[in-house]
Coordinates of N, CA and C in Angstrom, one line a residue:
X140 N 69.2 -0.4 -1.2 CA 68.4 0.1 -2.3 C 68.4 -1.0 -3.4
X141 N 69.6 -1.5 -3.7 CA 69.7 -2.6 -4.8 C 68.9 -3.8 -4.4
X142 N 68.9 -4.1 -3.1 CA 68.2 -5.3 -2.6 C 66.7 -5.1 -2.8
X143 N 66.2 -4.0 -2.5 CA 64.7 -3.8 -2.7 C 64.3 -3.8 -4.1
X144 N 65.2 -3.4 -5.1 CA 64.9 -3.5 -6.5 C 64.9 -4.9 -7.0
X145 N 65.8 -5.7 -6.4 CA 65.9 -7.1 -6.9 C 64.8 -8.0 -6.4
X146 N 64.2 -7.7 -5.3 CA 63.1 -8.5 -4.7 C 61.8 -8.3 -5.5
X147 N 61.0 -9.3 -5.7 CA 59.8 -9.2 -6.4 C 58.8 -8.4 -5.6
X148 N 57.9 -7.7 -6.3 CA 56.9 -6.9 -5.6 C 56.0 -7.7 -4.7
X149 N 55.5 -8.8 -5.2 CA 54.6 -9.7 -4.4 C 55.2 -11.1 -4.5
X150 N 55.9 -11.5 -3.5 CA 56.5 -12.9 -3.6 C 55.6 -14.0 -3.9
X151 N 54.3 -13.8 -3.4 CA 53.4 -14.9 -3.6 C 52.9 -15.0 -5.0
X152 N 53.1 -13.9 -5.8 CA 52.6 -13.9 -7.2 C 53.7 -14.2 -8.2
X153 N 55.0 -14.2 -7.7 CA 56.1 -14.4 -8.6 C 56.1 -15.8 -9.1
X154 N 56.2 -16.0 -10.4 CA 56.3 -17.3 -11.0 C 57.5 -17.4 -11.8
X155 N 58.3 -18.5 -11.6 CA 59.5 -18.7 -12.3 C 59.2 -19.7 -13.4
X156 N 59.4 -19.2 -14.6 CA 59.2 -20.1 -15.8 C 60.6 -20.7 -16.2
X157 N 60.7 -22.0 -16.1 CA 61.9 -22.7 -16.4 C 61.7 -23.4 -17.8
X158 N 61.5 -22.6 -18.8 CA 61.4 -23.1 -20.1 C 60.0 -23.8 -20.4
X159 N 59.0 -23.6 -19.5 CA 57.7 -24.2 -19.8 C 56.9 -23.2 -20.6
X160 N 55.9 -23.8 -21.3 CA 55.1 -22.9 -22.1 C 54.0 -22.2 -21.2
X161 N 53.6 -21.1 -21.6 CA 52.7 -20.2 -20.7 C 51.3 -20.9 -20.6
X162 N 50.9 -21.7 -21.5 CA 49.5 -22.3 -21.4 C 49.4 -23.2 -20.2
X163 N 50.5 -24.0 -19.9 CA 50.5 -24.9 -18.8 C 50.4 -24.1 -17.5
X164 N 51.1 -22.9 -17.5 CA 51.1 -22.1 -16.3 C 49.7 -21.5 -16.0
X165 N 49.0 -21.2 -17.1 CA 47.6 -20.6 -16.9 C 46.7 -21.6 -16.1
X166 N 46.9 -22.9 -16.4 CA 46.1 -23.9 -15.8 C 46.4 -24.1 -14.3
X167 N 47.7 -24.0 -14.0 CA 48.2 -24.3 -12.7 C 48.1 -23.1 -11.7
X168 N 48.4 -21.9 -12.2 CA 48.5 -20.7 -11.3 C 47.2 -20.0 -11.3
X169 N 46.6 -19.9 -10.1 CA 45.4 -19.1 -10.0 C 45.7 -18.0 -9.1
X170 N 45.4 -16.8 -9.5 CA 45.7 -15.6 -8.7 C 44.4 -15.2 -8.0
X171 N 44.5 -14.9 -6.7 CA 43.2 -14.5 -6.1 C 42.8 -13.1 -6.4
X172 N 41.5 -12.9 -6.7 CA 41.0 -11.6 -7.0 C 40.6 -11.0 -5.6
X173 N 41.3 -9.9 -5.3 CA 41.0 -9.3 -4.0 C 39.9 -8.3 -4.1
X174 N 39.2 -8.1 -3.0 CA 38.2 -7.1 -2.8 C 38.9 -5.7 -2.7
X175 N 38.2 -4.6 -2.7 CA 38.8 -3.3 -2.5 C 39.7 -3.3 -1.3
X176 N 40.8 -2.6 -1.3 CA 41.7 -2.6 -0.1 C 41.0 -2.0 1.1
X177 N 41.3 -2.6 2.3 CA 40.8 -2.1 3.5 C 41.9 -1.6 4.4
X178 N 41.6 -0.6 5.1 CA 42.5 0.0 6.0 C 41.9 0.1 7.4
X179 N 42.4 -0.7 8.3 CA 41.9 -0.7 9.7 C 40.5 -1.3 9.8
X180 N 40.1 -2.2 8.9 CA 38.8 -2.8 9.0 C 37.7 -2.0 8.2
X181 N 38.1 -0.8 7.7 CA 37.1 0.0 7.0 C 37.5 0.0 5.5
X182 N 36.5 0.1 4.6 CA 36.9 0.2 3.2 C 37.4 1.6 2.9
X183 N 38.3 1.7 1.9 CA 38.9 2.9 1.5 C 38.0 3.8 0.8
X184 N 36.9 3.3 0.2 CA 35.9 4.1 -0.5 C 35.4 5.3 0.3
X185 N 35.3 6.5 -0.2 CA 34.8 7.6 0.5 C 33.6 8.2 -0.2
X186 N 32.7 8.8 0.5 CA 31.5 9.4 -0.1 C 32.0 10.8 -0.6
X187 N 31.4 11.1 -1.7 CA 31.8 12.4 -2.4 C 30.6 13.3 -2.3
X188 N 30.7 14.4 -1.6 CA 29.7 15.4 -1.4 C 30.2 16.8 -1.7
X189 N 29.6 17.6 -2.5 CA 30.1 18.9 -2.8 C 31.4 19.0 -3.4
X190 N 31.8 18.0 -4.1 CA 33.1 17.9 -4.8 C 34.3 17.6 -3.8
X191 N 33.9 17.1 -2.6 CA 35.0 16.8 -1.6 C 34.7 15.4 -1.2
X192 N 35.8 14.6 -1.0 CA 35.6 13.3 -0.4 C 35.6 13.4 1.1
X193 N 34.4 13.0 1.7 CA 34.2 13.1 3.1 C 34.5 11.8 3.7
X194 N 35.1 11.7 5.0 CA 35.4 10.4 5.6 C 34.3 9.6 5.9
X195 N 34.4 8.3 5.7 CA 33.4 7.3 5.9 C 33.3 6.9 7.4
X196 N 34.4 7.0 8.1 CA 34.4 6.4 9.5 C 33.9 7.4 10.5
X197 N 33.4 8.6 10.1 CA 33.0 9.6 11.1 C 31.5 9.9 10.9
X198 N 30.9 10.4 11.9 CA 29.5 10.8 11.8 C 29.3 11.9 10.8
X199 N 28.1 11.9 10.2 CA 27.9 12.8 9.0 C 28.0 14.2 9.4
X200 N 27.7 14.6 10.7 CA 27.8 16.0 11.1 C 29.2 16.5 11.0
X201 N 30.2 15.6 11.4 CA 31.6 16.0 11.3 C 32.2 15.8 9.9
X202 N 31.6 14.8 9.2 CA 32.1 14.6 7.8 C 31.8 15.8 6.9
X203 N 30.6 16.3 7.1 CA 30.2 17.5 6.3 C 31.1 18.7 6.5
X204 N 31.7 18.8 7.7 CA 32.6 19.9 8.0 C 33.9 19.9 7.3
X205 N 34.2 18.8 6.5 CA 35.4 18.8 5.7 C 35.2 19.6 4.4
X206 N 33.9 20.0 4.2 CA 33.6 20.9 3.0 C 33.8 22.3 3.4
X207 N 34.6 23.1 2.6 CA 34.9 24.5 2.9 C 33.6 25.2 2.8
X208 N 33.2 25.9 3.8 CA 31.9 26.7 3.8 C 30.8 26.0 4.6
X209 N 31.1 24.8 5.2 CA 30.1 24.2 6.0 C 30.8 23.9 7.4
X210 N 30.3 24.6 8.4 CA 30.8 24.4 9.7 C 29.8 23.6 10.6
X211 N 30.0 23.7 11.9 CA 29.2 22.9 12.8 C 27.7 23.3 12.7
X212 N 27.4 24.6 12.7 CA 26.0 25.0 12.7 C 25.3 24.6 11.4
X213 N 26.0 24.8 10.3 CA 25.3 24.5 9.0 C 25.2 23.0 8.8
X214 N 26.1 22.2 9.3 CA 26.0 20.8 9.2 C 24.8 20.3 10.0
X215 N 24.7 20.8 11.2 CA 23.5 20.4 12.0 C 22.2 20.9 11.3
X216 N 22.2 22.1 10.7 CA 21.0 22.6 10.1 C 20.6 21.7 8.9
X217 N 21.6 21.2 8.1 CA 21.3 20.3 7.0 C 20.7 19.0 7.5
X218 N 21.2 18.5 8.6 CA 20.6 17.2 9.1 C 19.2 17.5 9.7
X219 N 18.9 18.6 10.3 CA 17.6 19.0 10.8 C 16.6 19.1 9.6
X220 N 17.1 19.8 8.5 CA 16.2 20.0 7.4 C 15.8 18.7 6.7
X221 N 16.7 17.8 6.7 CA 16.4 16.5 6.1 C 15.8 15.4 7.0
X222 N 15.8 15.8 8.3 CA 15.3 14.8 9.3 C 16.1 13.5 9.4
X223 N 17.4 13.7 9.3 CA 18.3 12.5 9.3 C 19.0 12.4 10.7
X224 N 19.2 11.2 11.1 CA 20.0 11.0 12.3 C 21.5 11.2 12.0
X225 N 22.2 11.5 13.1 CA 23.7 11.7 12.9 C 24.4 10.4 12.9
X226 N 24.2 9.6 11.8 CA 24.8 8.3 11.7 C 26.2 8.4 11.2
X227 N 26.9 7.3 11.2 CA 28.2 7.2 10.6 C 28.0 7.2 9.0
X228 N 28.9 7.9 8.3 CA 28.7 8.2 6.9 C 28.5 6.9 6.1
X229 N 29.3 5.9 6.4 CA 29.2 4.6 5.6 C 27.9 3.9 5.8
X230 N 27.1 4.3 6.8 CA 25.8 3.6 7.0 C 24.7 4.2 6.2
X231 N 25.0 5.4 5.5 CA 24.0 6.0 4.6 C 23.9 5.2 3.3
X232 N 22.7 5.1 2.8 CA 22.5 4.5 1.5 C 22.8 5.5 0.4
X233 N 22.9 5.0 -0.8 CA 23.3 5.9 -1.9 C 22.2 6.9 -2.2
X234 N 20.9 6.6 -2.0 CA 19.8 7.5 -2.1 C 19.9 8.6 -1.1
X235 N 20.2 8.3 0.1 CA 20.3 9.3 1.2 C 21.5 10.2 0.9
X236 N 22.6 9.7 0.4 CA 23.8 10.5 0.0 C 23.4 11.5 -1.1
X237 N 22.6 11.0 -2.1 CA 22.2 11.9 -3.2 C 21.3 13.1 -2.6
X238 N 20.5 12.8 -1.7 CA 19.6 13.8 -1.1 C 20.5 14.8 -0.3
X239 N 21.5 14.3 0.4 CA 22.5 15.2 1.1 C 23.2 16.1 0.1
X240 N 23.7 15.5 -1.0 CA 24.4 16.3 -2.0 C 23.5 17.4 -2.5
X241 N 22.2 17.1 -2.8 CA 21.3 18.1 -3.3 C 21.1 19.3 -2.2
X242 N 21.0 18.9 -1.0 CA 20.9 19.9 0.1 C 22.1 20.7 0.2
X243 N 23.3 20.1 0.2 CA 24.6 20.8 0.3 C 24.8 21.8 -0.9
X244 N 24.3 21.4 -2.1 CA 24.5 22.2 -3.3 C 23.7 23.5 -3.2
X245 N 22.8 23.7 -2.3 CA 22.0 24.9 -2.1 C 22.9 26.0 -1.5
X246 N 24.0 25.7 -0.9 CA 24.8 26.6 -0.2 C 26.0 27.0 -1.0
X247 N 26.6 28.2 -0.8 CA 27.8 28.6 -1.5 C 29.0 27.9 -0.7
X248 N 29.6 27.0 -1.4 CA 30.7 26.2 -0.8 C 31.9 26.1 -1.8
X249 N 33.0 25.6 -1.2 CA 34.2 25.3 -1.9 C 34.7 26.5 -2.9
X250 N 34.8 26.2 -4.2 CA 35.4 27.1 -5.1 C 34.6 28.4 -5.2
X251 N 33.3 28.3 -5.2 CA 32.4 29.5 -5.3 C 32.7 30.5 -4.1
X252 N 32.7 29.9 -3.0 CA 32.9 30.7 -1.7 C 34.3 31.3 -1.7
X253 N 35.3 30.5 -2.1 CA 36.7 31.1 -2.2 C 36.8 32.2 -3.2
X254 N 36.1 32.0 -4.3 CA 36.1 33.1 -5.4 C 35.4 34.3 -4.9
X255 N 34.3 34.2 -4.2 CA 33.5 35.3 -3.7 C 34.4 36.1 -2.7
X256 N 35.1 35.4 -1.8 CA 35.9 36.1 -0.8 C 37.1 36.8 -1.4
X257 N 37.7 36.2 -2.4 CA 38.8 36.8 -3.1 C 38.4 38.0 -3.9
X258 N 37.2 38.0 -4.5 CA 36.7 39.2 -5.2 C 36.4 40.3 -4.2
X259 N 35.8 40.0 -3.1 CA 35.5 41.0 -2.1 C 36.8 41.7 -1.6
X260 N 37.9 40.9 -1.4 CA 39.1 41.5 -0.9 C 39.8 42.3 -2.1
X261 N 39.7 41.8 -3.3 CA 40.2 42.6 -4.4 C 39.5 43.9 -4.6
X262 N 38.2 43.9 -4.4 CA 37.4 45.2 -4.5 C 37.9 46.2 -3.4
X263 N 38.1 45.7 -2.2 CA 38.6 46.5 -1.1 C 39.9 47.1 -1.5
X264 N 40.8 46.3 -2.1 CA 42.1 46.8 -2.5 C 42.0 47.9 -3.6
X265 N 41.1 47.7 -4.5 CA 41.0 48.6 -5.6 C 40.5 49.9 -5.2
X266 N 39.5 50.0 -4.3 CA 39.0 51.3 -3.8 C 39.8 51.9 -2.8
X267 N 40.9 51.3 -2.4 CA 41.9 51.8 -1.4 C 41.3 52.3 -0.1
X268 N 40.3 51.5 0.4 CA 39.7 51.8 1.7 C 40.7 51.3 2.7
X269 N 40.4 51.6 4.0 CA 41.3 51.2 5.1 C 41.6 49.8 5.1
X270 N 40.6 49.0 5.0 CA 40.7 47.5 5.0 C 41.5 47.0 3.8
X271 N 41.3 47.6 2.7 CA 42.0 47.2 1.5 C 43.5 47.5 1.6
X272 N 43.8 48.7 2.2 CA 45.2 49.1 2.4 C 45.9 48.1 3.3
X273 N 45.2 47.8 4.4 CA 45.8 46.8 5.4 C 46.0 45.5 4.7
X274 N 45.1 45.0 3.8 CA 45.3 43.8 3.1 C 46.6 43.9 2.2
X275 N 46.7 45.0 1.6 CA 47.9 45.2 0.7 C 49.2 45.2 1.5
X276 N 49.2 45.8 2.7 CA 50.4 45.9 3.5 C 50.6 44.6 4.3
X277 N 49.7 43.7 4.3 CA 49.8 42.4 5.0 C 49.7 42.6 6.5
X278 N 48.8 43.5 6.9 CA 48.6 43.7 8.3 C 47.2 43.4 8.7
X279 N 46.9 43.2 10.0 CA 45.5 42.9 10.4 C 44.6 44.1 10.1
X280 N 43.4 43.8 9.7 CA 42.5 44.9 9.3 C 41.3 45.0 10.2
X281 N 41.3 44.3 11.3 CA 40.1 44.4 12.2 C 40.4 45.0 13.6
X282 N 41.4 45.9 13.6 CA 41.7 46.7 14.8 C 42.6 46.1 15.8
X283 N 43.3 45.0 15.5 CA 44.2 44.4 16.5 C 45.4 45.2 16.6
X284 N 46.1 45.1 17.7 CA 47.3 45.9 17.9 C 48.4 45.2 17.2
X285 N 49.4 45.9 16.7 CA 50.5 45.3 15.9 C 51.9 45.5 16.5
X286 N 52.0 46.1 17.7 CA 53.3 46.3 18.3 C 53.9 45.0 18.7
X287 N 53.2 44.1 19.3 CA 53.8 42.9 19.8 C 53.3 41.6 19.0
X288 N 52.1 41.6 18.6 CA 51.6 40.4 18.0 C 51.4 40.5 16.5
X289 N 50.5 39.7 15.9 CA 50.2 39.6 14.5 C 51.3 39.1 13.7
X290 N 52.1 38.1 14.2 CA 53.2 37.6 13.5 C 52.8 36.7 12.3
X291 N 51.6 36.2 12.3 CA 51.1 35.4 11.2 C 51.1 36.3 10.0
X292 N 50.6 37.5 10.1 CA 50.5 38.3 8.9 C 51.8 39.0 8.6
X293 N 52.5 39.5 9.6 CA 53.8 40.2 9.3 C 54.9 39.3 9.0
X294 N 54.9 38.1 9.3 CA 56.0 37.1 9.0 C 57.0 37.1 10.1
X295 N 58.1 36.5 9.9 CA 59.2 36.4 10.9 C 59.7 37.7 11.3
X296 N 60.2 37.9 12.5 CA 60.9 39.1 12.9 C 62.1 39.4 12.1
X297 N 62.4 40.6 11.8 CA 63.6 41.0 11.1 C 64.4 41.8 12.1
X298 N 65.7 41.4 12.3 CA 66.5 42.2 13.2 C 67.0 43.5 12.5
X299 N 67.0 44.6 13.3 CA 67.4 45.8 12.8 C 68.9 46.0 13.2
X300 N 69.7 46.2 12.2 CA 71.2 46.3 12.5 C 71.5 47.7 13.2
X301 N 72.3 47.6 14.2 CA 72.7 48.8 14.9 C 71.8 49.2 16.0
X302 N 70.7 48.6 16.2 CA 69.8 49.0 17.2 C 70.1 48.1 18.5
X303 N 70.4 48.8 19.6 CA 70.7 48.1 20.8 C 69.7 48.5 21.9
X304 N 69.6 47.6 22.8 CA 68.7 47.9 23.9 C 69.3 49.0 24.8
X305 N 68.4 49.8 25.4 CA 68.9 50.9 26.2 C 69.4 50.3 27.5
X306 N 70.5 50.8 28.1 CA 71.1 50.3 29.3 C 70.2 50.7 30.5
X307 N 70.1 49.9 31.5 CA 69.2 50.2 32.6 C 69.9 50.8 33.7

């Protein structure tokens, strides 16, 4: 740990001043100005659609699916409505991305969709209907059996003290 703290962050940029004035160093040391960082040959910059950064290195049909509320069918429908090819996201121009943003904004996505679903569940809980009661109890509300499965909703199994298996 101490070694890593003692080492300079960028050895190529470290300059040792041995009593020299800083003006002479400005003339001698030239620091390269780097382009935006690249990861695996691709730029790190991501396109932002619907308030979500979608990946640049995937086709637009799959990139749009990173937005909550847009699945495979809706992503394909957006491309058909706009008459766009299923190109890689980084190949789209800024104007095309603006048009895609406008098309995506027509649908209920992300925060609005989450809020809508939460309000619907809250309404069910308030009116104490069967589905609302099942939501309150943390059990499945679509008719699944609960004797063996539904561990996702019920949580981990809890051992019951004193209960033993019947002898055969």
